Amino acid sequence: TAVGTVAPWVAKRFGFRSSGASTGAAPPTVYCGAGDNPCTAAGLGLAAPGDVALSMGTSDTFMAVSSKATPRLEGHVFASCTAPDEYLALLCYANGAKVREKCKRDFLGARADWKMFGKAISRAPPMNNGLLGLDLQLPEITPTIAKTGRFYVDADDAAVRLGDGEADADATAARAVVEGRFLSMRGRGAALGVDAAGGR
């Protein structure tokens, strides 16, 4: 959709093909557009502050509408494409589906399916008895972490090696990899200015 034209002085300053009135030619036309994530937010109807969508795919993505913006090095903040005076916060993680797939295979076996993975998660209690996990098959971009591997800590912040005495290590690992991602999204989203209270 055409939304206007480039001011002649801007066209001249930055060397656009047409410099508008100064060359006698029409100034360049400005078209609006959006990237894939803002279009996804619009398509999902994320329109009110606190509206949140998660995409758990090859990379994991968090997007949310916010009435305030706190730009940071981790994540992105855009002008909202659905509501004036609002923002779209975006987080993208490199370690998505491949991490969950590897966790499923390593802890539940090569023939495990996603139903089995879901059942394993349900066997561990919410908050996983205080155990947090970070599973990085690739260097991570949110936050930037070059080191790869599996890292677990207990409620006392002590390192834990799963399989060293846990009653149900596969359930603990499955819940840790999923809850760890959601906790990261919640905390980092809040740091970008997202308040999900009352949203959908």
Short mmCIF file of C-alpha atoms in Angstrom, two decimals:
data_model
loop_
_atom_site.label_atom_id
_atom_site.label_comp_id
_atom_site.label_asym_id
_atom_site.label_seq_id
_atom_site.Cartn_x
_atom_site.Cartn_y
_atom_site.Cartn_z
CA THR A 1 0.00 0.00 0.00
CA ALA A 2 1.39 3.39 -0.97
CA VAL A 3 1.41 5.76 2.01
CA GLY A 4 3.09 8.82 0.54
CA THR A 5 6.28 10.06 -1.07
CA VAL A 6 9.84 10.68 0.10
CA ALA A 7 10.57 14.34 0.82
CA PRO A 8 12.72 15.76 -2.01
CA TRP A 9 15.58 16.74 0.32
CA VAL A 10 15.71 13.16 1.74
CA ALA A 11 15.75 11.72 -1.78
CA LYS A 12 18.56 14.08 -2.79
CA ARG A 13 20.57 13.55 0.42
CA PHE A 14 20.49 9.75 0.14
CA GLY A 15 20.79 9.54 -3.63
CA PHE A 16 17.43 8.04 -4.52
CA ARG A 17 16.92 7.82 -8.28
CA SER A 18 14.42 10.65 -8.29
CA SER A 19 15.01 13.72 -6.15
CA GLY A 20 11.49 15.04 -6.55
CA ALA A 21 10.80 18.66 -7.45
CA SER A 22 14.48 19.59 -7.77
CA THR A 23 14.84 17.28 -10.82
CA GLY A 24 11.36 17.74 -12.18
CA ALA A 25 10.61 14.03 -11.60
CA ALA A 26 8.08 12.62 -9.16
CA PRO A 27 9.58 11.81 -5.74
CA PRO A 28 9.97 8.13 -4.81
CA THR A 29 6.86 6.46 -3.41
CA VAL A 30 6.85 5.07 0.16
CA TYR A 31 5.12 1.70 0.64
CA CYS A 32 4.29 0.18 4.00
CA GLY A 33 5.08 -3.41 4.78
CA ALA A 34 5.94 -5.71 7.64
CA GLY A 35 8.08 -8.70 8.42
CA ASP A 36 6.89 -12.23 9.08
CA ASN A 37 6.61 -11.89 12.87
CA PRO A 38 4.67 -8.59 12.88
CA CYS A 39 2.33 -10.07 10.26
CA THR A 40 1.91 -13.15 12.43
CA ALA A 41 1.04 -10.94 15.40
CA ALA A 42 -1.57 -9.12 13.31
CA GLY A 43 -2.96 -12.36 11.90
CA LEU A 44 -3.33 -13.84 15.38
CA GLY A 45 -5.15 -10.74 16.54
CA LEU A 46 -2.55 -9.61 19.07
CA ALA A 47 -3.97 -6.13 19.56
CA ALA A 48 -4.16 -5.30 23.26
CA PRO A 49 -1.34 -4.88 25.79
CA GLY A 50 -0.62 -8.23 27.38
CA ASP A 51 -1.67 -10.30 24.36
CA VAL A 52 1.03 -12.96 23.90
CA ALA A 53 1.77 -15.63 21.29
CA LEU A 54 4.40 -18.35 21.43
CA SER A 55 5.72 -20.32 18.50
CA MET A 56 7.56 -23.47 19.51
CA GLY A 57 9.24 -24.45 16.27
CA THR A 58 12.73 -24.86 14.84
CA SER A 59 13.42 -21.64 16.69
CA ASP A 60 11.17 -20.61 19.56
CA THR A 61 9.53 -17.20 19.30
CA PHE A 62 7.75 -15.05 21.87
CA MET A 63 5.77 -12.02 20.72
CA ALA A 64 3.59 -9.74 22.79
CA VAL A 65 1.84 -6.38 22.60
CA SER A 66 2.96 -3.86 25.19
CA SER A 67 1.97 -0.31 26.10
CA LYS A 68 5.57 0.53 26.96
CA ALA A 69 8.90 -0.36 25.43
CA THR A 70 12.19 -1.06 27.12
CA PRO A 71 14.60 -1.94 24.29
CA ARG A 72 17.47 -4.22 25.29
CA LEU A 73 20.28 -6.09 23.57
CA GLU A 74 18.29 -9.31 23.97
CA GLY A 75 15.16 -9.20 21.84
CA HIS A 76 13.47 -6.62 19.68
CA VAL A 77 10.84 -3.94 20.17
CA PHE A 78 8.83 -2.69 17.19
CA ALA A 79 6.03 -0.21 16.76
CA SER A 80 2.85 -2.26 16.87
CA CYS A 81 1.34 -2.99 13.47
CA THR A 82 -2.12 -3.43 15.01
CA ALA A 83 -2.53 -0.49 17.39
CA PRO A 84 -1.09 3.02 17.47
CA ASP A 85 0.93 3.98 20.55
CA GLU A 86 1.68 0.34 21.37
CA TYR A 87 4.67 -1.92 20.80
CA LEU A 88 5.41 -5.47 19.73
CA ALA A 89 8.10 -7.20 21.78
CA LEU A 90 9.85 -10.14 20.15
CA LEU A 91 12.25 -12.79 21.43
CA CYS A 92 13.72 -15.49 19.23
CA TYR A 93 15.68 -18.49 20.53
CA ALA A 94 17.93 -20.64 18.34
CA ASN A 95 17.47 -23.79 20.45
CA GLY A 96 13.91 -24.84 19.77
CA ALA A 97 12.51 -28.07 18.39
CA LYS A 98 15.89 -29.78 17.99
CA VAL A 99 16.52 -29.48 21.72
CA ARG A 100 13.15 -30.98 22.63
CA GLU A 101 13.61 -33.72 20.01
CA LYS A 102 17.05 -34.62 21.40
CA CYS A 103 15.78 -34.55 24.99
CA LYS A 104 12.90 -36.84 23.97
CA ARG A 105 15.26 -39.34 22.27
CA ASP A 106 17.98 -39.23 24.94
CA PHE A 107 15.70 -39.64 27.94
CA LEU A 108 12.71 -41.56 26.55
CA GLY A 109 14.34 -43.59 23.78
CA ALA A 110 14.64 -43.47 20.01
CA ARG A 111 11.05 -44.65 19.48
CA ALA A 112 9.49 -42.08 21.81
CA ASP A 113 6.76 -39.90 20.34
CA TRP A 114 5.41 -36.52 21.44
CA LYS A 115 2.57 -38.09 23.38
CA MET A 116 5.15 -39.90 25.52
CA PHE A 117 7.04 -36.63 25.95
CA GLY A 118 3.84 -34.92 27.12
CA LYS A 119 3.15 -37.73 29.59
CA ALA A 120 6.70 -37.43 30.93
CA ILE A 121 6.18 -33.70 31.53
CA SER A 122 2.95 -34.43 33.42
CA ARG A 123 4.75 -36.90 35.73
CA ALA A 124 7.01 -34.13 37.07
CA PRO A 125 5.30 -31.54 39.28
CA PRO A 126 4.94 -27.93 38.16
CA MET A 127 8.14 -26.04 39.04
CA ASN A 128 10.00 -29.39 38.81
CA ASN A 129 10.90 -29.49 42.52
CA GLY A 130 13.04 -26.42 41.94
CA LEU A 131 15.16 -27.96 39.17
CA LEU A 132 15.87 -25.70 36.20
CA GLY A 133 17.41 -26.81 32.94
CA LEU A 134 19.11 -25.23 29.97
CA ASP A 135 19.72 -27.49 27.00
CA LEU A 136 21.79 -25.91 24.22
CA GLN A 137 22.45 -27.95 21.10
CA LEU A 138 23.48 -24.78 19.25
CA PRO A 139 25.06 -21.55 20.46
CA GLU A 140 22.13 -19.51 21.78
CA ILE A 141 21.15 -16.03 20.65
CA THR A 142 18.73 -15.19 23.51
CA PRO A 143 20.74 -14.66 25.61
CA THR A 144 24.01 -14.91 23.74
CA ILE A 145 25.70 -18.12 24.96
CA ALA A 146 28.47 -19.69 22.91
CA LYS A 147 28.83 -22.83 25.05
CA THR A 148 26.66 -25.84 24.19
CA GLY A 149 25.53 -28.74 26.37
CA ARG A 150 23.01 -29.60 29.07
CA PHE A 151 22.99 -27.63 32.28
CA TYR A 152 20.74 -28.28 35.28
CA VAL A 153 20.64 -26.64 38.69
CA ASP A 154 18.54 -27.36 41.76
CA ALA A 155 16.67 -24.95 44.03
CA ASP A 156 19.95 -24.20 45.86
CA ASP A 157 21.69 -23.30 42.57
CA ALA A 158 23.86 -26.43 42.76
CA ALA A 159 24.73 -28.21 39.51
CA VAL A 160 22.81 -31.43 38.93
CA ARG A 161 23.59 -34.35 36.61
CA LEU A 162 20.33 -36.00 35.66
CA GLY A 163 20.42 -39.75 36.16
CA ASP A 164 22.35 -39.52 39.43
CA GLY A 165 19.52 -40.65 41.68
CA GLU A 166 16.41 -38.83 40.43
CA ALA A 167 13.35 -41.02 40.74
CA ASP A 168 12.12 -40.09 37.24
CA ALA A 169 14.98 -38.46 35.32
CA ASP A 170 13.13 -38.49 31.98
CA ALA A 171 10.16 -36.60 33.44
CA THR A 172 12.47 -34.14 35.19
CA ALA A 173 14.43 -33.50 31.97
CA ALA A 174 11.30 -33.07 29.83
CA ARG A 175 9.74 -30.58 32.25
CA ALA A 176 13.06 -28.76 32.73
CA VAL A 177 13.57 -28.12 29.00
CA VAL A 178 10.00 -26.83 28.53
CA GLU A 179 9.63 -24.86 31.78
CA GLY A 180 13.11 -23.39 31.38
CA ARG A 181 12.14 -21.91 28.02
CA PHE A 182 8.84 -20.52 29.31
CA LEU A 183 10.52 -18.94 32.34
CA SER A 184 13.12 -17.34 30.07
CA MET A 185 10.38 -15.96 27.82
CA ARG A 186 8.45 -14.59 30.77
CA GLY A 187 11.44 -12.90 32.38
CA ARG A 188 12.99 -11.54 29.20
CA GLY A 189 9.60 -10.43 27.89
CA ALA A 190 8.98 -8.48 31.10
CA ALA A 191 12.41 -6.86 30.69
CA LEU A 192 11.29 -5.63 27.24
CA GLY A 193 8.25 -3.96 28.84
CA VAL A 194 5.61 -6.70 28.50
CA ASP A 195 3.01 -6.97 31.26
CA ALA A 196 0.93 -10.04 30.38
CA ALA A 197 -1.56 -9.56 33.23
CA GLY A 198 -5.02 -9.38 31.73
CA GLY A 199 -3.82 -10.33 28.26
CA ARG A 200 -4.63 -13.41 26.28
#
